[in-house]
Coordinates of C-alpha atoms in Angstrom, one line a residue:
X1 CA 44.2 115.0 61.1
X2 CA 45.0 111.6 60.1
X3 CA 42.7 110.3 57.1
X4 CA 44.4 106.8 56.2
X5 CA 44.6 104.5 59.0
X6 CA 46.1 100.9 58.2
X7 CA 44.7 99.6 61.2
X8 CA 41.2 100.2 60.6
X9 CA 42.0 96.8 58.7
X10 CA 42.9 94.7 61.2
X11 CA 40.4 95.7 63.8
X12 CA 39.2 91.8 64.5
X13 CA 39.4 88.4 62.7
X14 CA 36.5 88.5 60.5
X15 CA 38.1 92.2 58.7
X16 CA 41.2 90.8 58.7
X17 CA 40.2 87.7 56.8
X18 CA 38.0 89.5 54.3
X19 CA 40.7 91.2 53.1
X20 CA 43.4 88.3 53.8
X21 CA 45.4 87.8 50.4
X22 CA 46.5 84.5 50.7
X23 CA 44.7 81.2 52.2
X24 CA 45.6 78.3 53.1
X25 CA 44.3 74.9 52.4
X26 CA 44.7 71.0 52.2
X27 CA 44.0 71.5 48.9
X28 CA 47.8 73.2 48.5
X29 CA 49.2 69.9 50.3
X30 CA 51.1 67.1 48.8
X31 CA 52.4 64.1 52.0
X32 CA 55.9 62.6 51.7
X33 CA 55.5 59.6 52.4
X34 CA 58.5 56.3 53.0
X35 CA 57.9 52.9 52.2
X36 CA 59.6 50.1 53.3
X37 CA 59.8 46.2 53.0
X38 CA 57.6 43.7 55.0
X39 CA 53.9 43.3 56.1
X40 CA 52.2 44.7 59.4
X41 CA 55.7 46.9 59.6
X42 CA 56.3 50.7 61.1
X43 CA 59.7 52.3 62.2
X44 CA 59.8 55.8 63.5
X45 CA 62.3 58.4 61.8
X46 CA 64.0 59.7 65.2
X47 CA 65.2 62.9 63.4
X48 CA 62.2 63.1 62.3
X49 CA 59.1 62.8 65.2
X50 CA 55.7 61.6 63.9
X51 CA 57.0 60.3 60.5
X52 CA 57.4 56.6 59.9
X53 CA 58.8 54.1 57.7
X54 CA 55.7 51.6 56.7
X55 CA 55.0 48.9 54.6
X56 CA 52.7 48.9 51.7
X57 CA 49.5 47.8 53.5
X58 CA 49.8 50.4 56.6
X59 CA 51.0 52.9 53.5
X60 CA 47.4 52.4 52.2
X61 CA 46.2 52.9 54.9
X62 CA 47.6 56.0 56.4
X63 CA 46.5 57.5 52.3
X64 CA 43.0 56.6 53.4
X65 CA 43.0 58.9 56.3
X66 CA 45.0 61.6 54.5
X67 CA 42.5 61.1 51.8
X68 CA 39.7 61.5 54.6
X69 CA 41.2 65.0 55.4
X70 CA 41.4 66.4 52.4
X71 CA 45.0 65.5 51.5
X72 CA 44.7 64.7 47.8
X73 CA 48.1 64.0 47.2
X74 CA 51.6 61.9 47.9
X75 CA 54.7 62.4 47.2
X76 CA 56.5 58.3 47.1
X77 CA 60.3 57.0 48.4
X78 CA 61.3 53.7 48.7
X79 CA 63.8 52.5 51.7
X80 CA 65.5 49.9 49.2
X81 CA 67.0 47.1 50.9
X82 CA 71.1 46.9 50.7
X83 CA 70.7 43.8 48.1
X84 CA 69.2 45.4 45.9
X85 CA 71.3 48.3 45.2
X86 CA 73.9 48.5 42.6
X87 CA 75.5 51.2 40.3
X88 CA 72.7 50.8 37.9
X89 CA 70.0 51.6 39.3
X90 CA 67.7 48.7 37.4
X91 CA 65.8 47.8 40.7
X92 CA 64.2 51.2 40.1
X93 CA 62.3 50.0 36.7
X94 CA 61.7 46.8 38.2
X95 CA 57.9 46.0 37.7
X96 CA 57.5 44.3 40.4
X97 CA 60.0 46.6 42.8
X98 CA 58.6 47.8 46.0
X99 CA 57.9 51.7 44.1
X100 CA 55.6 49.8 41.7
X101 CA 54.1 47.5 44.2
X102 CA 53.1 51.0 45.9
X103 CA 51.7 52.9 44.0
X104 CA 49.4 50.1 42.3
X105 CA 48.1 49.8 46.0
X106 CA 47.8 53.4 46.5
X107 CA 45.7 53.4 43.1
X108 CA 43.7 50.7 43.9
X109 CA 42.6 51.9 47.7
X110 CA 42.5 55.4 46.6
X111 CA 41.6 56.1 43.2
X112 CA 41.2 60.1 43.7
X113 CA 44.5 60.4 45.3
X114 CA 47.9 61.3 43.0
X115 CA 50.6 59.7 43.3
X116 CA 53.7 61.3 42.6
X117 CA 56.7 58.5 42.3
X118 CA 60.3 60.5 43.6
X119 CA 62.4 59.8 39.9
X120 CA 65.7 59.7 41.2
X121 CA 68.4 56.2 41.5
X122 CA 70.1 57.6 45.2
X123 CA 67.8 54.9 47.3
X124 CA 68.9 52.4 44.4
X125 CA 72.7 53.6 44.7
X126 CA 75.5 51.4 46.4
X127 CA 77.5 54.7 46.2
X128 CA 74.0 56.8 47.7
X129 CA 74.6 59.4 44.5
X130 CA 71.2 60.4 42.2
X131 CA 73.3 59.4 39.0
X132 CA 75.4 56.3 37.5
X133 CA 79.1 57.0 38.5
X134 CA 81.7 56.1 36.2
X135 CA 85.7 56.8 36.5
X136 CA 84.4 58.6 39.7
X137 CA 81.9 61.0 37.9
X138 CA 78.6 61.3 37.9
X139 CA 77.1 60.2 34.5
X140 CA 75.0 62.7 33.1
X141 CA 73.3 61.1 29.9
X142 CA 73.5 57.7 31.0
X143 CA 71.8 58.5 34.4
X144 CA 69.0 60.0 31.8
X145 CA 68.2 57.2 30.4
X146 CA 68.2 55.4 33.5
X147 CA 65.6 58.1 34.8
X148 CA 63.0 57.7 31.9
X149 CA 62.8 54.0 32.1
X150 CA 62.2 54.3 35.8
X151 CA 59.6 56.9 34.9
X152 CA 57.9 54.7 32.6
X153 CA 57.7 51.6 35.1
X154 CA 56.2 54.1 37.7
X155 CA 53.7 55.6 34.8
X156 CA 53.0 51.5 34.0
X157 CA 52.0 50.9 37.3
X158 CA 49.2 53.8 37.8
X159 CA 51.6 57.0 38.8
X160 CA 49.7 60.1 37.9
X161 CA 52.6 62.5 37.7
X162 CA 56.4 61.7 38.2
X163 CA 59.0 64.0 39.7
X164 CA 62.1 63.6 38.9
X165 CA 64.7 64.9 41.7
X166 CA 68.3 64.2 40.5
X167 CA 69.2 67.6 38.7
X168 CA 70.9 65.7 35.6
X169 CA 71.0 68.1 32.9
X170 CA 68.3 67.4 30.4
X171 CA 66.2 64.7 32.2
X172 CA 63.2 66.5 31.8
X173 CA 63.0 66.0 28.0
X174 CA 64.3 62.8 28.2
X175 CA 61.6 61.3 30.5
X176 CA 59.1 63.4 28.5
X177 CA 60.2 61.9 25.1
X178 CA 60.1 58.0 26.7
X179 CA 56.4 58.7 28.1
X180 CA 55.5 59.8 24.9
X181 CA 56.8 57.0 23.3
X182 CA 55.0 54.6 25.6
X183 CA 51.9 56.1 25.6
X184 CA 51.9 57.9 28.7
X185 CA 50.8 61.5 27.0
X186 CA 48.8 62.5 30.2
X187 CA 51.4 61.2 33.1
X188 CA 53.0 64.5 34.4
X189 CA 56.2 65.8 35.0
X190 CA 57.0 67.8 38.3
X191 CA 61.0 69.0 37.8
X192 CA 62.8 69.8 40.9
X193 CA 64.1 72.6 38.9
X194 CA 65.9 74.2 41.8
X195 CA 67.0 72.1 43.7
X196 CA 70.4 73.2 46.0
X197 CA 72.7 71.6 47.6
X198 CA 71.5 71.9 50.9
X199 CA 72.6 71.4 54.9
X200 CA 68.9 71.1 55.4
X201 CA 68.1 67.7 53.7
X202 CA 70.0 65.5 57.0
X203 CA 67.1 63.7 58.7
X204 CA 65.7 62.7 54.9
X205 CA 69.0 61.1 53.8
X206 CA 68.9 58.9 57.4
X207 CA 65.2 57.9 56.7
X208 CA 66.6 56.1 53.4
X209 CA 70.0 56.1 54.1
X210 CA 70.5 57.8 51.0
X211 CA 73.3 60.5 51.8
X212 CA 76.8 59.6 49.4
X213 CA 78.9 57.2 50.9
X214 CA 82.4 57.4 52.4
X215 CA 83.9 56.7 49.5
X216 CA 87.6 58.7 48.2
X217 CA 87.2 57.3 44.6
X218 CA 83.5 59.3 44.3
X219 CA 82.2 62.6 45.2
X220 CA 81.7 63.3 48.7
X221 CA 78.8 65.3 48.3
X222 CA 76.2 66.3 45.6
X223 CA 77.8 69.4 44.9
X224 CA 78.5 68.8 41.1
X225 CA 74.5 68.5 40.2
X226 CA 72.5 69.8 42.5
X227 CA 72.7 74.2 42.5
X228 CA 74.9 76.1 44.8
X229 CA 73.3 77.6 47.4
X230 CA 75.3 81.2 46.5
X231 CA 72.7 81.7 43.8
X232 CA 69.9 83.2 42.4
X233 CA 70.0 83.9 38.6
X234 CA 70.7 80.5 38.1
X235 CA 67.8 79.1 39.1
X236 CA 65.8 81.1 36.9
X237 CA 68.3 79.0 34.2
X238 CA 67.3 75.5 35.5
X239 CA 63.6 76.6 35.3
X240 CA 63.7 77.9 32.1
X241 CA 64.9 74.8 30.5
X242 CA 63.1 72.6 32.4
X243 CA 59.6 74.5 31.1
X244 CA 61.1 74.2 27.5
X245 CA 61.6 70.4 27.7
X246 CA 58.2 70.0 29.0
X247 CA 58.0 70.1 32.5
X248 CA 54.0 70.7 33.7
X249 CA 55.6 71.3 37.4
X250 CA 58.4 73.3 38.8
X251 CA 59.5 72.3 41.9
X252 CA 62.1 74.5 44.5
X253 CA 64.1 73.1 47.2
X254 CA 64.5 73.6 49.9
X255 CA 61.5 75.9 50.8
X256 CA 61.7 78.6 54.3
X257 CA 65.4 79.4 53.2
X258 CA 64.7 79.9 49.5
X259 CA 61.5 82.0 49.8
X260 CA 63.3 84.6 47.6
X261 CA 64.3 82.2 44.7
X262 CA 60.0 81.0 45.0
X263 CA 59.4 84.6 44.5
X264 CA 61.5 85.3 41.4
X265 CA 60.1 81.7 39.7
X266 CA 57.0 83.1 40.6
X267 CA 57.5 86.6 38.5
X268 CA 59.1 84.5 35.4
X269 CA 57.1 82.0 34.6
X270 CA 53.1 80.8 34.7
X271 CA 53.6 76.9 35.2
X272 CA 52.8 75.9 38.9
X273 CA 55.1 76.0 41.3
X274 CA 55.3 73.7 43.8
X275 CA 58.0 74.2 47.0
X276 CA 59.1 71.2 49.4
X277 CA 59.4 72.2 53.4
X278 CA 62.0 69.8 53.1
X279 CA 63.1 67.6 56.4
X280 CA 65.4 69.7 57.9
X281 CA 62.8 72.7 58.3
X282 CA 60.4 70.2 59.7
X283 CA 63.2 69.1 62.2
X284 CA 64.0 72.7 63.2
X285 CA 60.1 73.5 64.3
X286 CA 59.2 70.2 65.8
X287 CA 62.4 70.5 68.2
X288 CA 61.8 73.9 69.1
X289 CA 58.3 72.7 69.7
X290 CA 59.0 70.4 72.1
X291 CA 61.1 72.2 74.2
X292 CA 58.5 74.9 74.4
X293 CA 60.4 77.4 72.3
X294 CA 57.6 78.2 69.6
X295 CA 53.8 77.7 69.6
X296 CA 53.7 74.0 67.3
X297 CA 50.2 74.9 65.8
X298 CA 51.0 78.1 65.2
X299 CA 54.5 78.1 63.8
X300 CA 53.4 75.2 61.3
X301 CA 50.6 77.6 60.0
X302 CA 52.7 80.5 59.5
X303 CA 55.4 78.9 57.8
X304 CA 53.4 76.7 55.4
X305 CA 51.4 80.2 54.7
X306 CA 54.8 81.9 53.6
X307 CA 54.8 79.7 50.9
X308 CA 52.1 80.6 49.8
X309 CA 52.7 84.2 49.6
X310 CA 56.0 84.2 47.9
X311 CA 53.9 82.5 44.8
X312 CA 53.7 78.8 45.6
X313 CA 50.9 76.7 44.4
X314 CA 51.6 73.2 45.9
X315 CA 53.5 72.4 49.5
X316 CA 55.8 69.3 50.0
X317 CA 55.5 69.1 53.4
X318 CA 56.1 66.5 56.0
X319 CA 53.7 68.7 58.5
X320 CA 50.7 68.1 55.7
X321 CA 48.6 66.2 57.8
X322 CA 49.3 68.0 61.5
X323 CA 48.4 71.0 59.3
X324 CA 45.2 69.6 57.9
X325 CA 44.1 68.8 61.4
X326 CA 44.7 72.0 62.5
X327 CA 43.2 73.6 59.4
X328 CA 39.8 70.8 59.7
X329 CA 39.1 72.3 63.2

């Protein structure tokens, strides 16, 4: 005679979801969102359906409805026009730069909503890299210091927590130090810790034409900073610094393909982890969608759930408010 029957457990709906481990919620959601120049101005992402490009004033407004649904947070990136960019970076502290202009809207429509600023000088880059090149290298120390005064423009103009996204070795106590200097003691930091050098980050790089430029006398890729994809054990490295210099945040990325490296982050350390279904993921599901090869609902559920379950507290996700519709019925 059988006695223990796993099933007994999954009868109907209401036993499964009284003894459902994980949950999801809007509250785990954090909207990437792009900004771009102009007034009155929108411009679809054609690798990436439903997400737009939009100007400050329809920015506001699309955090008022995610605000409306439960989405308390944003995740900001600037399309920087081509004038602007140089191998400095200095549009980036600019006070008055379209980053700052943003979030001091955001703040202003929405004061419950955080606003986490992208730290990071690729949108800002003639050469498209996250770091100051020099002699065709990537400049580790100076791109630091080139981080934490953007960080402090972006804590100036009402950010709540800034994430920096570059991978330059020892950022994280660099922009740490500068926000203490300036007063900033309860802005945030949320460290892309893990962040790999990934196939799966394409139809983001077009949205701010950000991806390294043709270029023989500079990298071709971003290989040198950000992790190889071949590993594990050093991610567990990165973290561990980056919770020694002070990070309050650790971020991985990308998220469905590095469920594993969420799970040992998870065992190690007791921060919050946040994960970021970067755009490549999204692009996967929402073409398959279309051509009727997975449920579009469903799939976005599921995966956004996984994340959850390998130890994730937050989700970057560009399906955060599809989800949050889905979740509100």
């Amino acid at each position: 005679m059988m006695h223990s029957r796993n099933r007994r457990l999954r009868v109907n709906e209401s036993i499964r979801s009284l003894v459902r481990e994980n949950t999801l919620t809007t509250d785990d959601f954090v909207m990437p969102i792009f900004v771009m120049e102009g007034e009155n101005q929108q411009e679809a992402i054609p690798s990436m359906p439903g997400i737009f490009r939009r100007s400050i004033d329809l920015t506001v407004k699309e955090c008022k409805e995610l605000f409306s649904l439960g989405i308390k947070s944003v995740n900001l990136y600037m399309k920087v026009s081509e004038h602007l960019k140089d191998n400095t970076g200095k549009e980036a502290w600019n006070k008055d730069g379209l980053m700052q202009q943003t979030i001091k809207a955001i703040k202003d429509a929405v004061p419950g909503m955080i606003v986490m600023p992208d730290v990071a000088l690729d949108p800002y880059s003639i050469y498209g890299h996250d770091g100051i090149i020099e002699n065709g290298k990537i400049m580790n120390d100076a791109t630091n210091d080139a981080l934490a005064r953007m960080s402090v423009s972006h804590a100036e103009a009402g950010a709540d927590i800034v994430a920096p996204s570059d991978m330059m070795d020892g950022r994280v106590l660099a922009i740490r130090e500068a926000l203490e200097e300036s007063g900033f003691t309860d802005v945030g930091i949320l460290s892309y810790s893990a962040k790999y050098a990934s196939s799966f980050y394409g139809p983001f790089r077009s949205a701010l034409d950000s991806a390294p430029k043709d270029n023989m006398e500079i990298p071709k890729d971003k290989k040198t900073y950000q992790m190889d994809f071949h590993n594990s054990r050093e991610a567990l490295n990165e973290v561990f610094k980056d919770v020694d210099e002070g990070a309050d945040i650790i971020m991985i990325k990308p998220g469905l393909p590095y469920l594993d490296i969420v799970a040992k982050v998870r065992e190690a350390i007791d921060l919050p982890i946040a994960v970021y279904n970067v755009s490549g993921e999204y692009a996967m599901v929402k073409a398959a969608a279309q051509n009727g090869w997975l449920d579009n609902d469903k799939t976005i559920i599921e995966s956004l759930t996984c994340f959850k379950r390998a130890g994730a507290d937050m989700i970057f996700t560009y399906f955060a408010k599809e989800a949050a519709m889905i979740l509100n019925k």
